[in-house]
Each structure stands twice: as structure tokens, then as C-alpha cells.
PDB file of C-alpha atoms in Angstrom:
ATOM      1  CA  UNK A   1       0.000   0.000   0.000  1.00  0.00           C
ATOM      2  CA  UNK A   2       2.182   3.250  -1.461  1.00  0.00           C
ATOM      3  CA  UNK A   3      -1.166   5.310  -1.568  1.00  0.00           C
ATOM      4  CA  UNK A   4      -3.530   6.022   0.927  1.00  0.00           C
ATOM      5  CA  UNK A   5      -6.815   7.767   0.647  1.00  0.00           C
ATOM      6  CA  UNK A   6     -10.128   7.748   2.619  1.00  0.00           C
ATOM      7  CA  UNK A   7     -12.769  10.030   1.147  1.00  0.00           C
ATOM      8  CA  UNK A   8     -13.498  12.971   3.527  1.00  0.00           C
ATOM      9  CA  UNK A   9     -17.128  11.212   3.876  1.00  0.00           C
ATOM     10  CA  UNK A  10     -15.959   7.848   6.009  1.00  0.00           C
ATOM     11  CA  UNK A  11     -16.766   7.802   9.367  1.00  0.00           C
ATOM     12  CA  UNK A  12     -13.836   7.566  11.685  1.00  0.00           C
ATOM     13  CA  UNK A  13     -12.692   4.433  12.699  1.00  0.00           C
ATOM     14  CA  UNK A  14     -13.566   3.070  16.234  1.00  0.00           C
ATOM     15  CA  UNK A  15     -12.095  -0.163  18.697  1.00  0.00           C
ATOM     16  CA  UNK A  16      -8.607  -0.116  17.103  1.00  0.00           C
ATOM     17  CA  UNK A  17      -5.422  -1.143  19.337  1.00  0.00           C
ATOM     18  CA  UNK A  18      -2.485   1.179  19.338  1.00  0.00           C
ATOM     19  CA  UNK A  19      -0.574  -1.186  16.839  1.00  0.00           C
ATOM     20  CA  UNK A  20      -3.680  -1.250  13.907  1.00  0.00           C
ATOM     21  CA  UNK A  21      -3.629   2.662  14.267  1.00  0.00           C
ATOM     22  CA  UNK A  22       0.087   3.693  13.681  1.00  0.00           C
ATOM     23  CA  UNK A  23       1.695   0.569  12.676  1.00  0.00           C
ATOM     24  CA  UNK A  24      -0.383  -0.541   9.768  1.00  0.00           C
ATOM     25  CA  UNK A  25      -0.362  -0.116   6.589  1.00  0.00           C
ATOM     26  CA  UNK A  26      -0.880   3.413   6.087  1.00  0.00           C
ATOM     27  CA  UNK A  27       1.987   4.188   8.486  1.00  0.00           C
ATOM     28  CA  UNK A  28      -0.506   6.262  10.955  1.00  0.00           C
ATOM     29  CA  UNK A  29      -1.250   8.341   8.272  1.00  0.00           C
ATOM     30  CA  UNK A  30      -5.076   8.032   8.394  1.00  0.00           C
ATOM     31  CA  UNK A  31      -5.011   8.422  12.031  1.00  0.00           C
ATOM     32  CA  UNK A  32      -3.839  11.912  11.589  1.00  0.00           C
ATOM     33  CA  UNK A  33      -6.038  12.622   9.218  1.00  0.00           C
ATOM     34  CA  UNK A  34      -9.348  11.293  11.388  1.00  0.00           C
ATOM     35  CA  UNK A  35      -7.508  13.784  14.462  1.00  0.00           C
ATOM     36  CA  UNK A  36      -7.338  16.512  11.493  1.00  0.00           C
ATOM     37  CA  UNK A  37     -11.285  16.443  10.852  1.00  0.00           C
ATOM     38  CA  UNK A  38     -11.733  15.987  14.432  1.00  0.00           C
ATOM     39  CA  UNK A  39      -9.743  18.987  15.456  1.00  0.00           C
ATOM     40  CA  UNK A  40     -11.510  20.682  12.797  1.00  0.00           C
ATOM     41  CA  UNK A  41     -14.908  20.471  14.647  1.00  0.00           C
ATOM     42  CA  UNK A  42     -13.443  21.415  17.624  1.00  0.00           C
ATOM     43  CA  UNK A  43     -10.858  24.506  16.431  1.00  0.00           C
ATOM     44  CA  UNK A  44     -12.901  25.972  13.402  1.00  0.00           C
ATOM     45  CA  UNK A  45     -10.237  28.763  13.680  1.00  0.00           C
ATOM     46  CA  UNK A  46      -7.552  26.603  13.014  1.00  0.00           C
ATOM     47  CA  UNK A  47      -9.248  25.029  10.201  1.00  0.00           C
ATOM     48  CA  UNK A  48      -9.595  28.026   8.932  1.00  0.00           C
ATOM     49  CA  UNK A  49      -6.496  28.919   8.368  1.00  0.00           C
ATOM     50  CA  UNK A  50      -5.495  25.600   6.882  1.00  0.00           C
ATOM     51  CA  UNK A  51      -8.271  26.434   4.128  1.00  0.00           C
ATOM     52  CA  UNK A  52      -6.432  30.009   3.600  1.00  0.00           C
ATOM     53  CA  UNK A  53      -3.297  27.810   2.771  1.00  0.00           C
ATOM     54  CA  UNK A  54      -1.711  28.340   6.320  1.00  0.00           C
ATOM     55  CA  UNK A  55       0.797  25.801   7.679  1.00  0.00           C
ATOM     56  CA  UNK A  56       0.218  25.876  11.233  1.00  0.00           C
ATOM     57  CA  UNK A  57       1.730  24.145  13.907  1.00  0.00           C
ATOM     58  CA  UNK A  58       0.887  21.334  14.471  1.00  0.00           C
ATOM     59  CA  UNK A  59       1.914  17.888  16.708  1.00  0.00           C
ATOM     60  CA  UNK A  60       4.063  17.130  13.476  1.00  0.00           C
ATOM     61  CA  UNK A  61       7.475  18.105  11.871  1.00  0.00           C
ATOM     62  CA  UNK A  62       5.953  20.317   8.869  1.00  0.00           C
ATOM     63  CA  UNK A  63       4.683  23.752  10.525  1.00  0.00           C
ATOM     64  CA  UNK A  64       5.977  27.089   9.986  1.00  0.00           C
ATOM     65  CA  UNK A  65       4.871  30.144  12.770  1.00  0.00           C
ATOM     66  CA  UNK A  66       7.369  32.639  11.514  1.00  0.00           C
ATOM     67  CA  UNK A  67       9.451  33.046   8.297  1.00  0.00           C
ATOM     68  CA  UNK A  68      12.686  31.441   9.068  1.00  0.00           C
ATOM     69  CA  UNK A  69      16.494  32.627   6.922  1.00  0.00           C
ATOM     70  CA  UNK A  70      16.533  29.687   5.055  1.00  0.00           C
ATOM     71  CA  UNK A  71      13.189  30.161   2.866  1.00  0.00           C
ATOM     72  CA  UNK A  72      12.471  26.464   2.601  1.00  0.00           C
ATOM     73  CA  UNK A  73      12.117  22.544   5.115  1.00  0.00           C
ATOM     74  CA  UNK A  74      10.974  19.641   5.522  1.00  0.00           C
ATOM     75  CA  UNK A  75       7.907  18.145   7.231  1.00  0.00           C
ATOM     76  CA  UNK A  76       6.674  14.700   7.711  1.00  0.00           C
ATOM     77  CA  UNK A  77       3.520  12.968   6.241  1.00  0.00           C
ATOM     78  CA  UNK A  78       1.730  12.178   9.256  1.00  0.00           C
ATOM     79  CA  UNK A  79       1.836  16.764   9.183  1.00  0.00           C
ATOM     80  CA  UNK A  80       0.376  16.561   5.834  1.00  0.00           C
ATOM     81  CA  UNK A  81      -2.267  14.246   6.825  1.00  0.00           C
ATOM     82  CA  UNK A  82      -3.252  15.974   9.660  1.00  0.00           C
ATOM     83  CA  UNK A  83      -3.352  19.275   7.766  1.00  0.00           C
ATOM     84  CA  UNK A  84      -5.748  17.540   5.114  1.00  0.00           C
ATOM     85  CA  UNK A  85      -8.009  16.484   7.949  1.00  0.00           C
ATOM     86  CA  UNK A  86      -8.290  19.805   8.869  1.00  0.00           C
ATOM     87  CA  UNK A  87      -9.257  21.529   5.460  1.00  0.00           C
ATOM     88  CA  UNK A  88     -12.307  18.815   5.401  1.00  0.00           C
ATOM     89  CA  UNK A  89     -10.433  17.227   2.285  1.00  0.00           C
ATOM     90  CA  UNK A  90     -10.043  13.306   1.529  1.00  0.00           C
ATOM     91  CA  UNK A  91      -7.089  11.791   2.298  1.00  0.00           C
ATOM     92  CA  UNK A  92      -4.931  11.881  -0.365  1.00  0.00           C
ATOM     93  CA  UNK A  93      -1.338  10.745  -0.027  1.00  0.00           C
ATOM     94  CA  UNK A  94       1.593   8.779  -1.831  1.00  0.00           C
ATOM     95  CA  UNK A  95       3.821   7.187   0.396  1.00  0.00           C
ATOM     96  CA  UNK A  96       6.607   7.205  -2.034  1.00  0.00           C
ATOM     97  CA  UNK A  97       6.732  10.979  -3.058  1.00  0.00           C
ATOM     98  CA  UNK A  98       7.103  14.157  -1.666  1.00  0.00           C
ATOM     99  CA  UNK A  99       4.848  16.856  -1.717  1.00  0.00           C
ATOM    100  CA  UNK A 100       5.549  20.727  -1.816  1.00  0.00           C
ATOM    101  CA  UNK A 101       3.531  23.496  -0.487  1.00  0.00           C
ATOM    102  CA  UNK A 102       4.087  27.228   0.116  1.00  0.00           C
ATOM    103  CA  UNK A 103       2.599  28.430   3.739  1.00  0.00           C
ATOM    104  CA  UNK A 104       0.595  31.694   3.119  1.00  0.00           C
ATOM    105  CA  UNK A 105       1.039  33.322   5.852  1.00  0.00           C
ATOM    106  CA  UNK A 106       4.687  33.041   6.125  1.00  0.00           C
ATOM    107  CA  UNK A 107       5.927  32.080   2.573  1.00  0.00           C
ATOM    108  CA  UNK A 108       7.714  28.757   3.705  1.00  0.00           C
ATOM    109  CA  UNK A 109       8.469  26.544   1.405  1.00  0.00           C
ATOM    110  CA  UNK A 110       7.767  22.901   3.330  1.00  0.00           C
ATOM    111  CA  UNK A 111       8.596  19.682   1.388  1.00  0.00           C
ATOM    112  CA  UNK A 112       6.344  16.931   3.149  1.00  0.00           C
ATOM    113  CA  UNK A 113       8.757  13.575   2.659  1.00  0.00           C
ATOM    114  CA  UNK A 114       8.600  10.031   3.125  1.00  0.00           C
ATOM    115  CA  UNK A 115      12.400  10.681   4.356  1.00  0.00           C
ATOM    116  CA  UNK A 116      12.089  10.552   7.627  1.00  0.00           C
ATOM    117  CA  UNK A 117      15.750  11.537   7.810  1.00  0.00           C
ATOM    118  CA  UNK A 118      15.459  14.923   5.771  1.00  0.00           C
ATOM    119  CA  UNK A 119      13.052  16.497   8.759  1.00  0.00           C
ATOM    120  CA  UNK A 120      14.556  15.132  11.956  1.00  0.00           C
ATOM    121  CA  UNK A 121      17.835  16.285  12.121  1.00  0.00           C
ATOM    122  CA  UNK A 122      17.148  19.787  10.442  1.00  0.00           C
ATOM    123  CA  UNK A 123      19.287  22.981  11.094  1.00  0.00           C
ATOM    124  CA  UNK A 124      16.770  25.159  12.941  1.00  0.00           C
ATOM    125  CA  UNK A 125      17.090  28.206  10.457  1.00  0.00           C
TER     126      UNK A 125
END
């Protein structure tokens, strides 16, 4: 399973051990994305700003709440999945590529990445 997506419609998921929910398949990914749409209902400011295009922070490697020197990073999926979750969208990603996006707010450039390696050890900018 490379590609995982859930349309925005499914219900979440309920009676799942700690294992089936971040060691599956889908690498946790859906997980995020069910705390995403969840957050959503509860934060509808944060949501929000996800639909203007914001990337806030989040529990993940992938927000941006100032411009930093270096104009561009790298965040993780489980980020991107959560941020999906939050904009109401379907769950939409490929495990094997990265995916660009430019925070509005700030102008980051964030490279969500498979690589877990790329986004852990990162020079704070």
C-alpha cells in the first residue's frame, strides 16, 4: 500500500489497538487525518487557516509560525495528513513521493517527505 486515501465522507474508525492505528499499513497516516477532521470540529479557527493555505503548527514536523532565513524545510507525512483532515479534504497521499507546499502566511516553502531523515535532524534556520 504506497497510496492512501479515505474520502473525507468515512466515518472515523472506532475499537482499534495502538498497533492497527500507527503501525499498519498506512503508516498512521489516516489516524492523523481522522484527528485533522476531528480537530476541525473542535478549532474551526484553526481550520480556517489551513483552508487560507496556512501551515500551522501542528503535533508534526511540517509547521511554519514565523518566516525562518533559510526560505524552505521539511515536514513529515503524518503533518500533511493531519493538515488535510483539517481543510475537510479526503485523504490523499503517496507514500513514495514528496509533496511541496508554500505556507501563506509566512511564505515557507515545506517539502512533506517520506524521508524521515530529511526532517529530523534539520538545522533550525
Amino acid at each position: 500500500m504506497t497510496h492512501i486515501q479515505r474520502p473525507i465522507t468515512t466515518e472515523p474508525r472506532t475499537g482499534l489497538s495502538r498497533e492497527e492505528l500507527w503501525d499498519g499499513p498506512d503508516k498512521g497516516l489516516i489516524k492523523c487525518w481522522e484527528v485533522g477532521r476531528d480537530r476541525a470540529q473542535r478549532f474551526p479557527e484553526l481550520a480556517q487557516r489551513c483552508l487560507a493555505g496556512e501551515l500551522p503548527v501542528l503535533g508534526w514536523k511540517g509547521g511554519v509560525s514565523r518566516s525562518l532565513k533559510k526560505s524552505a524545510k521539511f515536514g513529515c507525512l503524518k503533518y500533511l495528513a493531519q493538515w488535510q483532515g483539517l481543510r475537510g479534504e479526503d485523504l490523499d497521499i503517496d507514500l513514495a513521493e514528496e509533496r511541496t507546499l508554500t505556507c501563506s502566511n509566512t511564505s515557507m516553502i515545506v517539502t512533506f517527505t517520506p524521508d524521515r531523515a530529511k526532517y529530523v535532524n534539520q538545522e533550525p534556520a
